[in-house]
Tab-separated table of C-alpha atoms and ligand atoms in Angstrom:
chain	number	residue	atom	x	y	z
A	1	UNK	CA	-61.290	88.848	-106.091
A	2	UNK	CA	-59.602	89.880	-102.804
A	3	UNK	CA	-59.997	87.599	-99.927
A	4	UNK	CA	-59.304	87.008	-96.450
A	5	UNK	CA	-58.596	83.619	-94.603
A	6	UNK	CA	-59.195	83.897	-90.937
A	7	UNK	CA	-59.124	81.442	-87.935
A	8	UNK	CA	-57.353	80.237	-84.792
A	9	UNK	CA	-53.572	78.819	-84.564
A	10	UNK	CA	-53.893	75.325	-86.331
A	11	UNK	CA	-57.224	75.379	-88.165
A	12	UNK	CA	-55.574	74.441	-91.121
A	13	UNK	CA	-55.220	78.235	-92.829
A	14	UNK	CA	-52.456	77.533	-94.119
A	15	UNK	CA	-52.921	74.394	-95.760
A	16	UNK	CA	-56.490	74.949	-97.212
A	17	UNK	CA	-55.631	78.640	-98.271
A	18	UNK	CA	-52.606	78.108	-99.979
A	19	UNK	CA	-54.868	75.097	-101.965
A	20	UNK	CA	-57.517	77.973	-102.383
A	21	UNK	CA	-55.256	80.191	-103.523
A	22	UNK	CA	-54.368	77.803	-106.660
A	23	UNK	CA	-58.018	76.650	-106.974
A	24	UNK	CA	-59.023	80.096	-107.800
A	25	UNK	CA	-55.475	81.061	-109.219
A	26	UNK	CA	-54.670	83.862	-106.934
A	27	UNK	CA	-51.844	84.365	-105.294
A	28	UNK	CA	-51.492	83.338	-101.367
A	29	UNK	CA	-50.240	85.776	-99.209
A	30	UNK	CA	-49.736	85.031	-95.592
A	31	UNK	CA	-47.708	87.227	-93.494
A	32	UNK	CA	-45.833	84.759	-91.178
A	33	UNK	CA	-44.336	83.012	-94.440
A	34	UNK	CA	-43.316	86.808	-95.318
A	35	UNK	CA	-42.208	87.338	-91.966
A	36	UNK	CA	-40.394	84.424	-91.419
A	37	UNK	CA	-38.801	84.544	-94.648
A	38	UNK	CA	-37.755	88.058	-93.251
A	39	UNK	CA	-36.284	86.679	-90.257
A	40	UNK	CA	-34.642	84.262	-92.416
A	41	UNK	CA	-32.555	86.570	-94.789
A	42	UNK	CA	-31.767	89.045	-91.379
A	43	UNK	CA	-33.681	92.010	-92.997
A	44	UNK	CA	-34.163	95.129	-91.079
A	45	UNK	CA	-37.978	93.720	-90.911
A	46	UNK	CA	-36.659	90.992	-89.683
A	47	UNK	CA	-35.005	91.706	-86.777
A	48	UNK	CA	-37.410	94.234	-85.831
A	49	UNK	CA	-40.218	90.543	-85.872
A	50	UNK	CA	-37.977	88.026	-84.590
A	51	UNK	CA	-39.014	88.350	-80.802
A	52	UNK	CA	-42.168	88.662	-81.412
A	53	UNK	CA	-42.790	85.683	-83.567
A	54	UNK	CA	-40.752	83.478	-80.943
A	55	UNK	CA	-42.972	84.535	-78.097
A	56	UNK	CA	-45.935	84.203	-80.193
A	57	UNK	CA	-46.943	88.007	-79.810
A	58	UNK	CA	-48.248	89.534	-82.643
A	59	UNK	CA	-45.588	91.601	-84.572
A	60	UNK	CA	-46.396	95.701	-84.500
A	61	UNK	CA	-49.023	96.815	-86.784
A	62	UNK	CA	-46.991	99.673	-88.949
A	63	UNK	CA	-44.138	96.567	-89.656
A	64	UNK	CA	-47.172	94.003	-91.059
A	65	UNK	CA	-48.969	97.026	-92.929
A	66	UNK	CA	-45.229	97.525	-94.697
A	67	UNK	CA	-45.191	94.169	-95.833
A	68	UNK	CA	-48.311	93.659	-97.305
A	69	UNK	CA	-48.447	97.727	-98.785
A	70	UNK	CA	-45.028	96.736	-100.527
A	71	UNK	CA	-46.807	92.893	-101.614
A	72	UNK	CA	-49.686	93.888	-102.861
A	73	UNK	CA	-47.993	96.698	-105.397
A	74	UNK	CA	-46.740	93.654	-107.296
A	75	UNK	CA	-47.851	92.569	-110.471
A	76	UNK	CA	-49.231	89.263	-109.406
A	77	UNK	CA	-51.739	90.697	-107.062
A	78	UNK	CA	-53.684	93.120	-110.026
A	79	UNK	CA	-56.587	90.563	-110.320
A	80	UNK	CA	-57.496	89.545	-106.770
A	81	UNK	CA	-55.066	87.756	-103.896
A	82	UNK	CA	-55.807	85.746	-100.478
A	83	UNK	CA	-54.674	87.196	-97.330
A	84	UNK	CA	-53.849	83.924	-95.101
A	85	UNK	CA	-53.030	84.996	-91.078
A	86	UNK	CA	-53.507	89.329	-92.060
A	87	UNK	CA	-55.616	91.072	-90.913
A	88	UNK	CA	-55.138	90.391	-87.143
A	89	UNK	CA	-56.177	92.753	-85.404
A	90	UNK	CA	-58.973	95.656	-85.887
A	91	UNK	CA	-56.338	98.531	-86.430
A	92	UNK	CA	-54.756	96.309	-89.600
A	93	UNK	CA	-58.490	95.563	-90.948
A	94	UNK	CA	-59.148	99.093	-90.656
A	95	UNK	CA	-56.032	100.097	-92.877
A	96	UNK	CA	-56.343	97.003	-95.219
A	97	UNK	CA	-59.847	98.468	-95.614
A	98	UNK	CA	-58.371	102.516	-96.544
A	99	UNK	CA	-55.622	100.253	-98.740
A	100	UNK	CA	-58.246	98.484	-100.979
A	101	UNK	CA	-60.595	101.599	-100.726
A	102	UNK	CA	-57.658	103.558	-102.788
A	103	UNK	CA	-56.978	100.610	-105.132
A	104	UNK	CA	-60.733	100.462	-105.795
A	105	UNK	CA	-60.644	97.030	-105.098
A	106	UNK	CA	-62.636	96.174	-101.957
A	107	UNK	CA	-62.658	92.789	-100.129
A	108	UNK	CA	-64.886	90.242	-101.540
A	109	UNK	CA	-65.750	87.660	-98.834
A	110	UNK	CA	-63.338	86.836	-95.219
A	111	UNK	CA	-63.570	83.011	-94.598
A	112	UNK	CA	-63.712	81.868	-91.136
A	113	UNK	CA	-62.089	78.482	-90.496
A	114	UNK	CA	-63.357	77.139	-86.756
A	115	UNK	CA	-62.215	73.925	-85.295
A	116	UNK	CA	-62.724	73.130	-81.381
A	117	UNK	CA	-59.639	74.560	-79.204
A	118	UNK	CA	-58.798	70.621	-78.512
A	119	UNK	CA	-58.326	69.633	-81.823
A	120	UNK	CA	-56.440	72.924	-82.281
A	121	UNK	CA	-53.754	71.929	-79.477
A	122	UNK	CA	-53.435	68.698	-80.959
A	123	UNK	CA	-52.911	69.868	-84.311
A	124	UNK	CA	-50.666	72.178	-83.083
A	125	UNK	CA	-48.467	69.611	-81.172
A	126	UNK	CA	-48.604	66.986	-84.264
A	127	UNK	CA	-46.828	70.109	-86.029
A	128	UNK	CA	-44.004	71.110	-84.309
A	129	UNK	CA	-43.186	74.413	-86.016
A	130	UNK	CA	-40.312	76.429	-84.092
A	131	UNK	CA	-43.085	78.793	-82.664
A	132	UNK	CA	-44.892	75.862	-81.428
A	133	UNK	CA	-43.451	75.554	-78.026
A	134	UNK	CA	-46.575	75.039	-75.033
A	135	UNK	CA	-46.100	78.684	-74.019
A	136	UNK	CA	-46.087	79.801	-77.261
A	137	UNK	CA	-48.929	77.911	-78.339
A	138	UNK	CA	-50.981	79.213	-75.531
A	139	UNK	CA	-49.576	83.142	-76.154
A	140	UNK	CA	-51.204	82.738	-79.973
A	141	UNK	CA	-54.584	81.373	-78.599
A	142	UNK	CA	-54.648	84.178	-76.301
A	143	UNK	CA	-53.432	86.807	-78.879
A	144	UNK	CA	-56.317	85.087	-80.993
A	145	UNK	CA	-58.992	85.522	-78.714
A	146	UNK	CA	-58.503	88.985	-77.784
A	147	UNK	CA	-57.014	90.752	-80.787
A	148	UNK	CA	-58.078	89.041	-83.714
A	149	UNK	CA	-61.555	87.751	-82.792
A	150	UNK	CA	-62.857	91.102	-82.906
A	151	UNK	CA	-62.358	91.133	-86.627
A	152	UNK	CA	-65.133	88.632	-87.175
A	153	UNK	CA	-67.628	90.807	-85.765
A	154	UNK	CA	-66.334	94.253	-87.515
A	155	UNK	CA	-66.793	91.704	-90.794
A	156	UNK	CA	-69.841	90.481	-89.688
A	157	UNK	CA	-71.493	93.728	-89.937
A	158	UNK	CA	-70.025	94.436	-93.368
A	159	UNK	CA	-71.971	91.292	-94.200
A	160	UNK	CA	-68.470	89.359	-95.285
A	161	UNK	CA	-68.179	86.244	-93.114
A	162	UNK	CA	-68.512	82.955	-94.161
A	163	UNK	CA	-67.597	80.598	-91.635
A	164	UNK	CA	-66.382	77.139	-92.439
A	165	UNK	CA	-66.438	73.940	-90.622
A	166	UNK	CA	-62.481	73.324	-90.435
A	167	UNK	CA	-62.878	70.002	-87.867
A	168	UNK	CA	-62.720	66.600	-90.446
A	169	UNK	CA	-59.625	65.831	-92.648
A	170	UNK	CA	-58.151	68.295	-94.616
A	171	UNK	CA	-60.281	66.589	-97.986
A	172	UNK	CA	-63.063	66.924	-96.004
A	173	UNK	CA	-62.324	70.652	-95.002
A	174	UNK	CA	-61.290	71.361	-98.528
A	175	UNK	CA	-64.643	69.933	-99.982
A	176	UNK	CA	-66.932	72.771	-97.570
A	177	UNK	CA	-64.688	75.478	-98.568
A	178	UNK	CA	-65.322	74.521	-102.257
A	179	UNK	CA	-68.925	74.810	-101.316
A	180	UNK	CA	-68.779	77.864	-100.128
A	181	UNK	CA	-66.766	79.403	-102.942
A	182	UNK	CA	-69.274	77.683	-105.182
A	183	UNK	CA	-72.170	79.593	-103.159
A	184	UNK	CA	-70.732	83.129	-102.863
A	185	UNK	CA	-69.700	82.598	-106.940
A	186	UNK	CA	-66.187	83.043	-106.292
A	187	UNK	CA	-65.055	80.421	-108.942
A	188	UNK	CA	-63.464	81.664	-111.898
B	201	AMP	P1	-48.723	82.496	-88.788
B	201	AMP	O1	-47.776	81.843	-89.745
B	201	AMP	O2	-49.834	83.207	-89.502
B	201	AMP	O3	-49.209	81.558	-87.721
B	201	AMP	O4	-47.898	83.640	-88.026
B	201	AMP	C1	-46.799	83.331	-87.215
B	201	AMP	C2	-46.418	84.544	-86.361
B	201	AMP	O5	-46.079	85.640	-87.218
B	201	AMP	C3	-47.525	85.063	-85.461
B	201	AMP	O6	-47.591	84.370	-84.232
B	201	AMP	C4	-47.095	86.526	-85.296
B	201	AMP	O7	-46.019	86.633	-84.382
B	201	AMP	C5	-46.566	86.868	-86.673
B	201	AMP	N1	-47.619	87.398	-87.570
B	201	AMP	C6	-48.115	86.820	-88.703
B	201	AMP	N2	-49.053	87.578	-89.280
B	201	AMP	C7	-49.191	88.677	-88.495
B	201	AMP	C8	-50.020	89.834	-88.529
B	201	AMP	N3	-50.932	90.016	-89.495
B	201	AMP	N4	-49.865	90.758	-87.556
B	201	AMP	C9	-48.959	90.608	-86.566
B	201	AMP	N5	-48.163	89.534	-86.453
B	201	AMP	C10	-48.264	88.569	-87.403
């Protein structure tokens, strides 16, 4: 199965997809760990994010698509993967989209994490990632509302969003996303 995680900065994507992700033994891809590790080893890739990631801008679309062309050609990914933090905007859902429509592999279901923008901060703050400075913080929310939101409504219409209730403790988060896996019959 091929699935997508989606939700604001510090909804907890990270945490309750990469539990997903062994749950339904698939592997977890998330961009920013890609990217990061990127910026990490001085890659081409890289150096060509860096900036980006430290100002919390989204990196440029043909650099992600790269990544996750080159990701999903790997063995691992032949029976279904989760996408954690891709796609972002409409142009990468759009060309995720062509990508599966070659493999013959379609998406399967895009699960919406939502959590009040409050709790986000906080949760944000309690964190303290290196991209988690105030300015930063509030350059993601804004990327979020007005480049990535659109996505729920382009998957709305393709009848793929489930959203999820990601306020509560992570077991309590972790418990409605197991519902909802049970519901759309996602469990192996
Ligand atoms: P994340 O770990 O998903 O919060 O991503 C951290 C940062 O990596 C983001 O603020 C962006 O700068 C960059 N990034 C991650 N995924 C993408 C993507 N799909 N498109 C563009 N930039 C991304």
């Amino acid at each position: 199965m091929q699935l997508v995680f989606v939700g604001p900065p510090g909804a907890g994507k990270g945490t309750q997809s990469k539990w997903l992700s062994s749950f339904l033994a698939i592997p977890h891809l998330s961009t920013g760990d890609m990217l990061r590790a990127a910026v990490e080893q001085k890659s081409d890739i890289g150096k060509s994010a860096q900036d980006f990631i430290q100002d919390g801008k989204l990196v440029p679309d043909d650099i992600v698509m790269e990544l996750v062309d080159a990701r999903l050609d790997e063995e691992d990914c032949k029976n279904g993967f989760l996408l954690d933090g891709f796609p972002r905007t409409l142009e990468q859902a759009k060309m995720l989209d062509q990508l599966l429509s070659r493999r013959g592999t379609p998406l399967s279901l895009v699960l919406e994490l939502t959590v009040d923008e409050n709790q986000l901060l906080q949760r944000l703050v309690d964190r303290g990632r290196g991209d988690d400075s105030p300015e930063t913080i509030q350059n993601r929310f804004h990327v979020y509302r007005n480049q990535t939101e659109p996505l729920l409504q382009y998957y709305g219409e393709k009848d793929l969003i489930k959203s999820i209730d990601g306020s509560g403790s992570r077991e309590e988060v972790r418990e409605h996303i197991r519902v909802a896996v049970r519901q759309e019959n996602l469990e192996a």
